[in-house]
Coordinates of C-alpha atoms in Angstrom, one line a residue:
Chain A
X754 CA 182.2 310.3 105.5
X755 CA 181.8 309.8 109.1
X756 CA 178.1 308.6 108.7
X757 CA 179.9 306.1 106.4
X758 CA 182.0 305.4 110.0
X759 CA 179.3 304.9 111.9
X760 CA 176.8 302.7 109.4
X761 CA 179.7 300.5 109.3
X762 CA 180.2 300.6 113.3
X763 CA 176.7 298.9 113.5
X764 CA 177.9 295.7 113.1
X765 CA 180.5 296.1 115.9
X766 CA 179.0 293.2 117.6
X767 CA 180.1 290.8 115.1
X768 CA 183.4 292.5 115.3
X769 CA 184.4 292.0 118.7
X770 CA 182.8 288.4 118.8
X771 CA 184.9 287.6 115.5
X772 CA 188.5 289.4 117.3
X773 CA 187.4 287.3 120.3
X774 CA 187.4 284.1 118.4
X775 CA 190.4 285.1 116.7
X776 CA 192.4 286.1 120.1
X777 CA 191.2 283.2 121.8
X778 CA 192.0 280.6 119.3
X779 CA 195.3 282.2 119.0
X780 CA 196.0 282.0 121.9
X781 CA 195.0 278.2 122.1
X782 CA 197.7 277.7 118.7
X783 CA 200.1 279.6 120.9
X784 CA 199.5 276.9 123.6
X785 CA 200.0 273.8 121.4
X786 CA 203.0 275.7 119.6
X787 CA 205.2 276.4 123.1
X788 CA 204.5 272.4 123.9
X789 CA 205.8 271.5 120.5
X790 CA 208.4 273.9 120.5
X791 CA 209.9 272.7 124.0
X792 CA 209.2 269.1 123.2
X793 CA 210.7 269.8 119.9
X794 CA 213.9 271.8 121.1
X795 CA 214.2 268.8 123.7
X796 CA 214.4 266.4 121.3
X797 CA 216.7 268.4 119.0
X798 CA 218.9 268.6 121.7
X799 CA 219.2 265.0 122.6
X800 CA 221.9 262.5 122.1
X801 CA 219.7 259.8 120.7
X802 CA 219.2 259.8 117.0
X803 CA 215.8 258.6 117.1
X804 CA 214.9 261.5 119.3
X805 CA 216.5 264.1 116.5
X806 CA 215.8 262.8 113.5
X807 CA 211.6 262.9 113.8
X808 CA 212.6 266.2 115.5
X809 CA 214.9 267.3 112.8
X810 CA 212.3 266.4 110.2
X811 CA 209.1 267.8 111.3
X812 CA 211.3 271.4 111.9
X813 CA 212.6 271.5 107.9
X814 CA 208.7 269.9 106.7
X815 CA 207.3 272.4 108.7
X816 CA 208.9 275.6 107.9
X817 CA 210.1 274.8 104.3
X818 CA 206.0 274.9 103.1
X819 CA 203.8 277.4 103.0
X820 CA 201.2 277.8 106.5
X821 CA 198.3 278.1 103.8
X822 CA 199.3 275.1 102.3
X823 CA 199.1 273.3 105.9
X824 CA 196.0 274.8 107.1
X825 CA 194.6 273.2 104.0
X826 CA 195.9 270.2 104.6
X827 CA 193.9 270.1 107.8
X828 CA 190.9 271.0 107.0
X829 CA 191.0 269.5 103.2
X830 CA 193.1 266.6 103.2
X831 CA 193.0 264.9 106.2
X832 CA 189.2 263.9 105.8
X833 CA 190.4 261.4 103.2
X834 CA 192.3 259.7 106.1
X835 CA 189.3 259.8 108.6
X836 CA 190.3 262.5 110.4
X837 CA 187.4 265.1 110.8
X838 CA 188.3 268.7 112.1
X839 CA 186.2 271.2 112.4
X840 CA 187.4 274.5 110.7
X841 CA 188.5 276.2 114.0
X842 CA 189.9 273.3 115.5
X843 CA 191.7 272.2 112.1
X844 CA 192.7 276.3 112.5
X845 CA 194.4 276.0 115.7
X846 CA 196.3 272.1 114.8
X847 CA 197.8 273.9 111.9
X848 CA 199.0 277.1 113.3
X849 CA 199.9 275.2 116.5
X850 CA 201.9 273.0 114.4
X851 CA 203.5 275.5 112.2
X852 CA 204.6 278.1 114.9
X853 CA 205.7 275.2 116.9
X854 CA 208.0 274.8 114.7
X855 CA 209.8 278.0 114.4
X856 CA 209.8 277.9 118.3
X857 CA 211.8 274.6 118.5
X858 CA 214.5 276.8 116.7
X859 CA 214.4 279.6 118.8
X860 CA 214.4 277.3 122.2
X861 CA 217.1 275.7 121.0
X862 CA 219.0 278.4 119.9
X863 CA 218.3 279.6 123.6
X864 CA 219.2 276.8 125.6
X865 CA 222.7 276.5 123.2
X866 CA 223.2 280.0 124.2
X867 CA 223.1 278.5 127.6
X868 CA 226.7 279.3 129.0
X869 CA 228.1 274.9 129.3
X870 CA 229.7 276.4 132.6
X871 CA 226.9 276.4 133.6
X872 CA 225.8 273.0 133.0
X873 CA 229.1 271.4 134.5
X874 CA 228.6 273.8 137.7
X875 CA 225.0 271.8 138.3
X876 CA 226.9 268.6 137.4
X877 CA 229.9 269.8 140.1
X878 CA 226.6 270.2 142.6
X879 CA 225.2 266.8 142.2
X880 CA 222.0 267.9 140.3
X881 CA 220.7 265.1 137.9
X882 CA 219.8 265.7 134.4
X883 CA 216.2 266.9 134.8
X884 CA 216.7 269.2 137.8
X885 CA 220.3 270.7 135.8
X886 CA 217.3 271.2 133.1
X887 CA 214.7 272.0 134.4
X888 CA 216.4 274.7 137.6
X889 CA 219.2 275.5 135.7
X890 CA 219.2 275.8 131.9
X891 CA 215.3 276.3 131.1
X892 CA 215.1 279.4 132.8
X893 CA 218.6 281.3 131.4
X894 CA 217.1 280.0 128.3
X895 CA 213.6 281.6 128.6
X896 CA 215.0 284.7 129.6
X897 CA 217.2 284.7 126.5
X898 CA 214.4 283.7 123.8
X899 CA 211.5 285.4 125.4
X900 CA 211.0 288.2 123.1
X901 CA 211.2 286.6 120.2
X902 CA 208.3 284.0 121.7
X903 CA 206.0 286.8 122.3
X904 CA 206.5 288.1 118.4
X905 CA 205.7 284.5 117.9
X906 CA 202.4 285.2 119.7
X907 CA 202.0 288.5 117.3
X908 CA 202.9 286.4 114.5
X909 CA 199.7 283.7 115.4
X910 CA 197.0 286.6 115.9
X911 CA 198.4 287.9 112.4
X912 CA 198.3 284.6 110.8
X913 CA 195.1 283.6 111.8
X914 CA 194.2 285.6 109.2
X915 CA 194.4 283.2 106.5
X916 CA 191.9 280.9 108.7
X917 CA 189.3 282.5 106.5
X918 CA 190.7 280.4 103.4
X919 CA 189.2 277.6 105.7
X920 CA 186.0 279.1 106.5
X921 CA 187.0 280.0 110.3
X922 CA 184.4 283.4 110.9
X923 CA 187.4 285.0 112.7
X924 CA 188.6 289.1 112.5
X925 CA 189.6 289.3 108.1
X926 CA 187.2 287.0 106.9
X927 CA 184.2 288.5 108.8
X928 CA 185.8 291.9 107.7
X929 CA 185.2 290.4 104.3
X930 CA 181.5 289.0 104.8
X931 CA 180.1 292.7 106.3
X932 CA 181.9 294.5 103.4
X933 CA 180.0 292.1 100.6
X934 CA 177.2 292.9 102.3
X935 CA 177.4 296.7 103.4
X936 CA 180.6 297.4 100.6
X937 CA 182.1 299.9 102.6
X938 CA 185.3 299.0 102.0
X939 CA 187.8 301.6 103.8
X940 CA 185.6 301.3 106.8
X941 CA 185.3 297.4 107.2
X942 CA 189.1 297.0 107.0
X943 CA 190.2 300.1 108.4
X944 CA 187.9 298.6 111.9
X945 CA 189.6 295.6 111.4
X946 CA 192.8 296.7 111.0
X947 CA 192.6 298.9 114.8
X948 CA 191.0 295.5 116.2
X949 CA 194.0 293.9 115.2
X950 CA 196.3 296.7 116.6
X951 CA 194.7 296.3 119.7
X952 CA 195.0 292.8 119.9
X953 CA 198.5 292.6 119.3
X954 CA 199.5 295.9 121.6
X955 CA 197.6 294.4 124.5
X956 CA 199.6 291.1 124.3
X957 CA 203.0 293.0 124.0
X958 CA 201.9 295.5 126.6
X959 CA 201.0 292.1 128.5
X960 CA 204.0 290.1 127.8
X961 CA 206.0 293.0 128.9
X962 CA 204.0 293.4 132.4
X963 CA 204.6 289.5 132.5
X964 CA 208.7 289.5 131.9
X965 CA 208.8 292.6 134.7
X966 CA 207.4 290.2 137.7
X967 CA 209.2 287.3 136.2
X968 CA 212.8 288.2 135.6
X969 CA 215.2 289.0 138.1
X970 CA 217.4 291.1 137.2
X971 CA 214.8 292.9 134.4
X972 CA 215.2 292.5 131.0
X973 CA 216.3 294.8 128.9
X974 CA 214.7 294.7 125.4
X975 CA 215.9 297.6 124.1
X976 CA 219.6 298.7 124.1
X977 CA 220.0 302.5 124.2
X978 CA 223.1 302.9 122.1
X979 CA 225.9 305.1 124.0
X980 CA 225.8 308.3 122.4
X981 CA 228.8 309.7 120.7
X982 CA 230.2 312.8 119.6
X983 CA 230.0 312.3 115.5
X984 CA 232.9 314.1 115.0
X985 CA 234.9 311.9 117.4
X986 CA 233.9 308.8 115.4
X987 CA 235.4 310.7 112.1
X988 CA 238.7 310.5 114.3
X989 CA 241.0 307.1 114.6
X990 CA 240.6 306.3 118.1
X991 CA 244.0 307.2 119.9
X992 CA 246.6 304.7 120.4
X993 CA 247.7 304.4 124.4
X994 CA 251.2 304.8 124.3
Chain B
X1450 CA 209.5 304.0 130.3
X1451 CA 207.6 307.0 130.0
X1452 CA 208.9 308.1 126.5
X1453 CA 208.0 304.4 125.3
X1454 CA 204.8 304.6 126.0
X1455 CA 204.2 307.7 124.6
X1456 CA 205.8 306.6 121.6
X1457 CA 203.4 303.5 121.5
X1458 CA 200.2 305.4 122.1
X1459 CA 201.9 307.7 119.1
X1460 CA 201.9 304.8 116.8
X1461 CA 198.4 303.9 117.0
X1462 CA 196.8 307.4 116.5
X1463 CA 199.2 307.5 113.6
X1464 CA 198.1 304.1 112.2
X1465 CA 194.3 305.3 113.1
X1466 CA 195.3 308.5 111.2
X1467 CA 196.4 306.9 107.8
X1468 CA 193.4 304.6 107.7
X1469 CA 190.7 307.7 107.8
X1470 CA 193.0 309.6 105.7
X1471 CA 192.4 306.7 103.2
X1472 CA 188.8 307.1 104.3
X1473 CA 188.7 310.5 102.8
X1474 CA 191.0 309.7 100.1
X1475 CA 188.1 307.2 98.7
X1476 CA 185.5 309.4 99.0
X1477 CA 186.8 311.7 96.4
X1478 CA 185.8 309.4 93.5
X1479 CA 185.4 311.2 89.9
X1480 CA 182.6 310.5 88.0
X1481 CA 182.5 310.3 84.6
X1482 CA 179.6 312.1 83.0
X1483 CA 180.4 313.2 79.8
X1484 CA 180.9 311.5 76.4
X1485 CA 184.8 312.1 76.4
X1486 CA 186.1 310.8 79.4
X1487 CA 183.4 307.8 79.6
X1488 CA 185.3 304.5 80.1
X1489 CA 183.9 303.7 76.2
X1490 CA 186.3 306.1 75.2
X1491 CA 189.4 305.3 77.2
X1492 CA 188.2 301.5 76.4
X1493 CA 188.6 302.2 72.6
X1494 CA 191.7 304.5 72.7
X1495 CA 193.9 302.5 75.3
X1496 CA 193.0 299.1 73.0
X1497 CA 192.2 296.9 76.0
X1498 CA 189.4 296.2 77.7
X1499 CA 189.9 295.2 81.5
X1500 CA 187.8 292.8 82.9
X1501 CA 187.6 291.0 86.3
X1502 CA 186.2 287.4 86.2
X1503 CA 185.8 284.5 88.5
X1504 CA 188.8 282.1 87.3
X1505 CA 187.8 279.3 89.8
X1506 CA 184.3 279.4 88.9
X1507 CA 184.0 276.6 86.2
X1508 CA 182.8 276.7 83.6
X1509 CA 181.9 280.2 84.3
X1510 CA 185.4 281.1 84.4
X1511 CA 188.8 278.8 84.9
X1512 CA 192.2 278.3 84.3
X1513 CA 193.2 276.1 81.2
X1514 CA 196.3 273.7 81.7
X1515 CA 198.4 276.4 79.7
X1516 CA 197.6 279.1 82.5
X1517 CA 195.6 281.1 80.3
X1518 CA 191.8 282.2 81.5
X1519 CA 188.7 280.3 80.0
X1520 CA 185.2 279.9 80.3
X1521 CA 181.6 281.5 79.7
X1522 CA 182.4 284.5 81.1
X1523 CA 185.6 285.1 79.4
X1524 CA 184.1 284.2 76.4
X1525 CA 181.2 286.4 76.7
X1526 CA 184.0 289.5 78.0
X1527 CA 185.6 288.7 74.7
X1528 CA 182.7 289.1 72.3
X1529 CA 182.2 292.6 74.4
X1530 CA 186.1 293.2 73.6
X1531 CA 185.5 291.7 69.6
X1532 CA 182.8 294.1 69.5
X1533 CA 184.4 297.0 70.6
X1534 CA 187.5 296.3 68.3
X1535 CA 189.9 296.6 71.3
X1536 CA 192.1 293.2 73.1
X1537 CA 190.7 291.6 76.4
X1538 CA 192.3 291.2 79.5
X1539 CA 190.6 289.4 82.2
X1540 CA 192.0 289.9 85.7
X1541 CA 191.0 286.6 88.2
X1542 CA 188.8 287.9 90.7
X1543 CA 186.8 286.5 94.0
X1544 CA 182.7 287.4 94.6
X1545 CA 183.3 289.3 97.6
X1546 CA 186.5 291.4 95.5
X1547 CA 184.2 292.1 92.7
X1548 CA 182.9 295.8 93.8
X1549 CA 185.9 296.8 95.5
X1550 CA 187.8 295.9 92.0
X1551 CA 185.2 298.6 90.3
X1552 CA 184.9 301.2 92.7
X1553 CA 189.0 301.3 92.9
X1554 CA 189.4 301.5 89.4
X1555 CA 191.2 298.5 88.6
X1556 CA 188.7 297.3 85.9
X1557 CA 186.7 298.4 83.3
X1558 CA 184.0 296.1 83.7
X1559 CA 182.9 292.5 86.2
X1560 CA 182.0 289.7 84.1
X1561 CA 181.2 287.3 87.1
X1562 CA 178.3 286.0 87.2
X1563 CA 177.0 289.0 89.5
X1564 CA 173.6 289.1 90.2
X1565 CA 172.0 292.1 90.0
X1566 CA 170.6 293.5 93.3
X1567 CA 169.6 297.2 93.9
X1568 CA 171.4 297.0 97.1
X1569 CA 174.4 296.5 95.2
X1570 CA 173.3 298.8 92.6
X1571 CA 173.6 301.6 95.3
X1572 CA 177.5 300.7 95.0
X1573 CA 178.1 299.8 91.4
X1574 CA 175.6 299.7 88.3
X1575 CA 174.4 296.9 86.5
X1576 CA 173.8 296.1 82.9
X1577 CA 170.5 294.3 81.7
X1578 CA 171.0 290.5 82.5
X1579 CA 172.5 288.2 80.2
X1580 CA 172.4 284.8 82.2
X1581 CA 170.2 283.4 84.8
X1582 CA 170.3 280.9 87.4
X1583 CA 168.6 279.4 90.1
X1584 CA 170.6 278.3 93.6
X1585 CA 170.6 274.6 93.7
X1586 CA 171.7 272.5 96.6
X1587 CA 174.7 270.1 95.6
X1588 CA 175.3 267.5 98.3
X1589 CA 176.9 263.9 98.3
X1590 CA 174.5 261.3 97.2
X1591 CA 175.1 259.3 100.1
X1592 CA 173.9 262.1 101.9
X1593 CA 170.4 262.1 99.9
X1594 CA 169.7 265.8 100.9
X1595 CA 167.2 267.2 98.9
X1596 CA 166.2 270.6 100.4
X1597 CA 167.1 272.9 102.8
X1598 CA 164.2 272.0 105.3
X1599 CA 166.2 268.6 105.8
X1600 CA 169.7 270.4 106.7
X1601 CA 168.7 271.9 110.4
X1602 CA 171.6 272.0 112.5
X1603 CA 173.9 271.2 109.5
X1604 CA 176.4 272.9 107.6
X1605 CA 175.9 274.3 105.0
X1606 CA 179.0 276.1 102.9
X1607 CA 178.2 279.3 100.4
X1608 CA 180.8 281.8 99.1
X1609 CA 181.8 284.8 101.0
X1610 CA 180.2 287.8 99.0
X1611 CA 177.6 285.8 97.3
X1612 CA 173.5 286.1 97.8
X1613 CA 173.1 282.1 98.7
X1614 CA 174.2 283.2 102.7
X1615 CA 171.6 285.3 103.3
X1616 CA 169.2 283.4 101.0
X1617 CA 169.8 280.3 102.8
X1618 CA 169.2 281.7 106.1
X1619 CA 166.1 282.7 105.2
X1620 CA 164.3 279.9 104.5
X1621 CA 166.3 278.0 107.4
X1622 CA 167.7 279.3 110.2
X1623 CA 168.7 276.5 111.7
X1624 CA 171.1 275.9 108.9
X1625 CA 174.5 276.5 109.8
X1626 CA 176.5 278.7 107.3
X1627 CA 180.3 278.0 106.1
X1628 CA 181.8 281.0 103.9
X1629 CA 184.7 279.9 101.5
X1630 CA 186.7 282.2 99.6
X1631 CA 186.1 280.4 96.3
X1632 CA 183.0 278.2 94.9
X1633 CA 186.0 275.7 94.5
X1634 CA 186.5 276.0 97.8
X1635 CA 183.3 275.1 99.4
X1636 CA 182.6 272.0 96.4
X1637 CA 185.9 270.6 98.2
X1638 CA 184.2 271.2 101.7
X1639 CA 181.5 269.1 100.2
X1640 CA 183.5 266.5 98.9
X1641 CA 185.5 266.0 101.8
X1642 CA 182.9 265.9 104.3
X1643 CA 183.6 269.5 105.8
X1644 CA 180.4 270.4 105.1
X1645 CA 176.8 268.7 104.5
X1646 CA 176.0 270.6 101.3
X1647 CA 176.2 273.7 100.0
X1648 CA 174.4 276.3 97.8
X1649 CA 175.5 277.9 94.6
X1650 CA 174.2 279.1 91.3
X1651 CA 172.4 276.2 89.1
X1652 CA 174.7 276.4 86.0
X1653 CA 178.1 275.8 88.2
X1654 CA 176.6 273.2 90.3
X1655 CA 175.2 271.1 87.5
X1656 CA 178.4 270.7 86.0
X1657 CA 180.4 269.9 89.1
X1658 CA 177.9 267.0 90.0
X1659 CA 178.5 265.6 86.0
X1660 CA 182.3 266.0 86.5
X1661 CA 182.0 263.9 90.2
X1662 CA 179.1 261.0 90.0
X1663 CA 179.5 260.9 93.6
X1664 CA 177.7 264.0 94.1
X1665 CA 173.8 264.7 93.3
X1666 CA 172.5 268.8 92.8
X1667 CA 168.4 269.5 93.0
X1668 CA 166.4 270.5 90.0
X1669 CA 164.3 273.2 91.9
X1670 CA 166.0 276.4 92.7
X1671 CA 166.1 276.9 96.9
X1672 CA 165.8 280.5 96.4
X1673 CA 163.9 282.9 93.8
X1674 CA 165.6 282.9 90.4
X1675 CA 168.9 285.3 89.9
X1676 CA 169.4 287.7 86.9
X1677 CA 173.0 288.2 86.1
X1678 CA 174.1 291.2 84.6
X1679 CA 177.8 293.1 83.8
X1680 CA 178.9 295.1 86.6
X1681 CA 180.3 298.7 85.9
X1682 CA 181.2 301.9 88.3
X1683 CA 178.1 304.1 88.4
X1684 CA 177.6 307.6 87.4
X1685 CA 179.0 306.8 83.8
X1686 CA 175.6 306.1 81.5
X1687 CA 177.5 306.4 78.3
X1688 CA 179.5 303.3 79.2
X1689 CA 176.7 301.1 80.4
X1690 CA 174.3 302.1 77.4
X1691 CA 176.9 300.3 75.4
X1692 CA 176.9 297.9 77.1
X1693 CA 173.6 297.0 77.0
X1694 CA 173.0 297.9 73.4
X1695 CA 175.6 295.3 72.8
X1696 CA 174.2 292.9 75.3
X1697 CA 171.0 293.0 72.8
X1698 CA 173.0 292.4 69.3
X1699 CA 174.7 289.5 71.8
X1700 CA 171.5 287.7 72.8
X1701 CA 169.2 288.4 69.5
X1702 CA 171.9 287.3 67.0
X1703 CA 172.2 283.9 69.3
X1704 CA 175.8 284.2 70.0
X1705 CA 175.0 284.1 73.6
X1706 CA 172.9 280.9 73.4
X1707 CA 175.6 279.4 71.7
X1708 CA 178.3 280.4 74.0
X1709 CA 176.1 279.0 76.8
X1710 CA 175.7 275.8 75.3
X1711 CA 179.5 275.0 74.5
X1712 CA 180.3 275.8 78.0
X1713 CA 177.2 273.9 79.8
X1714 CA 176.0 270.9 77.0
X1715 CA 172.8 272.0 77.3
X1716 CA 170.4 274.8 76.1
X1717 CA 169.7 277.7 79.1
X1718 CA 166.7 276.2 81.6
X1719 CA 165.4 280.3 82.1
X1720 CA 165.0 283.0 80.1
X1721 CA 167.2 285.8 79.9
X1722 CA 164.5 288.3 80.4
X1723 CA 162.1 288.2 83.7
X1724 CA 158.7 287.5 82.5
X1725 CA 156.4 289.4 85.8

């Protein structure tokens, strides 16, 4: 059994280069997604129709079809209309495009939960528009959204998975090539399946280094609940007389 | 801070954990070596015969409007399932899932166009062949690519788990290789422009260039003819002596040339048997 591990390690080379392509054009999806998403919340968010509608429409298109379905669209479809992609570049527009549109909804969700005090307390200082954006809102807001942007990161490196439909070499589909050719099956996947691990523990591990230099006061992502005696919870709490 | 990290570093040895206890899970494979608990036998007393095919593999093996499976190699799985007096059920399958779907037990037998190598024979065990193909090239005629030599520094698209990869790297490195999922897959690539051309087996290709008169396929085979047998797990002879036993009544009584024709138009171009 563990000769079977270490026949299949001999192809770790084309292991790490296909995580590397997979982390790295991740990471270049996860770039055009946090432009989309911020121009997309923006626009959302605006008080001109012709802003929100295009907004409005590319958020329900987007996450109302399947990211398969779009990733062939790139690579397949738009051809006919003269645009030419290669796979990994039609691999990064698509997951670009389609996380970019679950972040517009979480942006906006955190720049709503923006307290309007706030807002009116730049507006009671004189700050325009932009500056009440950009010094006062953007960052309460990335504080409140950022953890469910980095599982937006997690969710990209995971997704790229279906890139393989699409003939990108990355991690799952090279996972797939060295198992038709060695057919070790447990083995192939299993050293894909710690790659991926990896990949996605280093960028939480990562994101979490990241928050700690850049948020003042820290933030908390996880709650410890306050513990309670189980028996007092059986027990109507007293009424103060 | 402290307990956290523990507590990550303890998920990931538990994750590594379950996937080498799967590791020694799969190991344990029974073998099945006597008459009695031969896959002929559960074959014939469970009444169905489970077979994985290519469904987007045409006219090897597709989907009909009604959703129901069609094609040579669902007709040839149900003479095998006529013969044995039981009911067919054919499971859609990919090249590169075709020995993991034996090895894990989900099918009986691969009708899938698999070409018989011994290094997948290592894995799996083949029957004698009953089709055979050359790899052809299939590219857009505006192209006009006629061999491999012309394709340096293009793209070429082949399916994951299939010979033409390694075959076409062969006799040109230079060649650079796409791997689609599905044949369908990497025709699309080829009609869209994705790729430059791509290499499959003769009898698929032929009749994807008569369906689309905008694509042209070569007459030579780029690579050294392919035998195509039925796939079964090894260590179970009494199963795979059946097989071929029937495999012979197939091809002598000329059901199989028959079958060919109806599917392809046009009478086999090799035959079945190597000639050395």
């Amino acid at each position: 059994m563990l000769s079977d591990w270490t026949y299949a390690l001999q192809d770790w080379r084309t292991y790490l280069s296909a995580a590397e392509l997979t982390f790295n054009l991740s990471l270049a999806a996860f770039a055009l997604a946090l432009a989309l998403g911020l121009l997309g919340a923006l626009a959302r968010g605006s008080s001109h129709a012709v802003l929100r509608a295009p907004a409005a429409c590319y958020v329900e298109v987007i996450r109302n079809t399947p990211v398969l379905l779009q990733m062939f669209v790139a690579f397949f479809a738009l051809p006919s209309a003269g645009v030419h992609l290669s796979p990994v570049q039609a691999g990064v527009v698509a997951l670009g495009v389609n996380v970019g549109a679950y972040l517009t909804e979480i942006f906006r969700a955190g720049i709503q939960a923006v307290p309007r005090g706030q807002r009116e307390a730049a507006r009671v200082l004189a700050l325009g528009p932009a500056r009440t954006f950009v010094h006062v809102v953007l960052p309460q807001a990335l504080r409140n959204v950022y953890p469910a942007v980095v599982n937006q990161l997690v969710q990209i490196i995971l997704g790229s998975s279906l890139l393989s439909a699409i003939s990108v070499p990355e991690l799952t589909g090279t996972a797939t090539v060295i198992n038709s050719q060695n057919l070790l099956t447990v083995e192939d996947f299993g050293i894909a399946a710690v790659l991926y691990l990896v990949m996605t523990n280093l960028v939480s591990l990562a994101a979490a280094l990241i928050a700690r230099l850049a948020f003042k006061p820290p933030l908390r992502t996880r709650v410890r609940p306050r513990t309670l005696n189980p028996l007092r919870r059986l027990v109507p709490a007293r009424r103060e007389a | 801070m402290n307990v956290r990290r523990s507590r990550q570093a303890l998920a990931l040895c538990v994750g590594i954990l379950a996937v080498s206890l799967l590791a020694a899970c799969s190991s344990h494979g029974t073998s099945a070596n006597t008459v009695q608990s031969s896959t002929l036998q559960k074959v014939i007393r469970g009444g169905t015969l489970n077979i994985a095919s290519c469904l987007s593999f045409a006219p090897f093996g597709e989907v009909d409007s009604s959703g129901k499976a069609e094609g040579y190699d669902v007709d040839v799985a149900t003479a095998m399932a006529t013969a044995l007096g039981v009911k067919v059920h054919v499971i859609d399958t990919t090249s590169a899932d075709r020995i993991p779907n034996l090895l894990t037990g989900k099918v009986d037998a691969v009708v899938c166009n698999f070409t018989i190598t011994s290094q997948r024979a290592t894995q799996i065990a083949f029957s004698n062949p009953y089709v055979v193909a050359g790899e052809t090239l299939l590219s857009k005629k505006s192209a006009g690519s006629t061999s491999l030599a012309q394709l340096s520094g293009k793209t070429v698209a082949v399916t994951k788990g299939s010979t033409d990869g390694a075959a076409v790297q062969t006799v040109n490195p230079q060649v650079k290789i796409q791997q689609y999922d599905t044949s369908a897959a990497a025709v699309l690539a080829v009609k869209q422009g994705q790729a430059d051309a791509m290499v499959e087996d003769s009898n698929f290709l032929a009749y994807q260039a008569k369906l689309d008169p905008t694509l042209q396929v070569t007459n030579t085979s780029v690579v050294p003819l392919e035998y195509n047998g039925i796939g079964v797990r090894a260590g179970d002879p009494t199963w795979l002596q059946w097989i071929n036993t029937w495999l012979l009544d197939f091809n002598t009584s000329g059901k199989n040339k028959s079958l060919y024709e109806k599917w392809f138009g046009i009478a086999p171009a090799f035959p079945v048997n190597p000639s050395y």
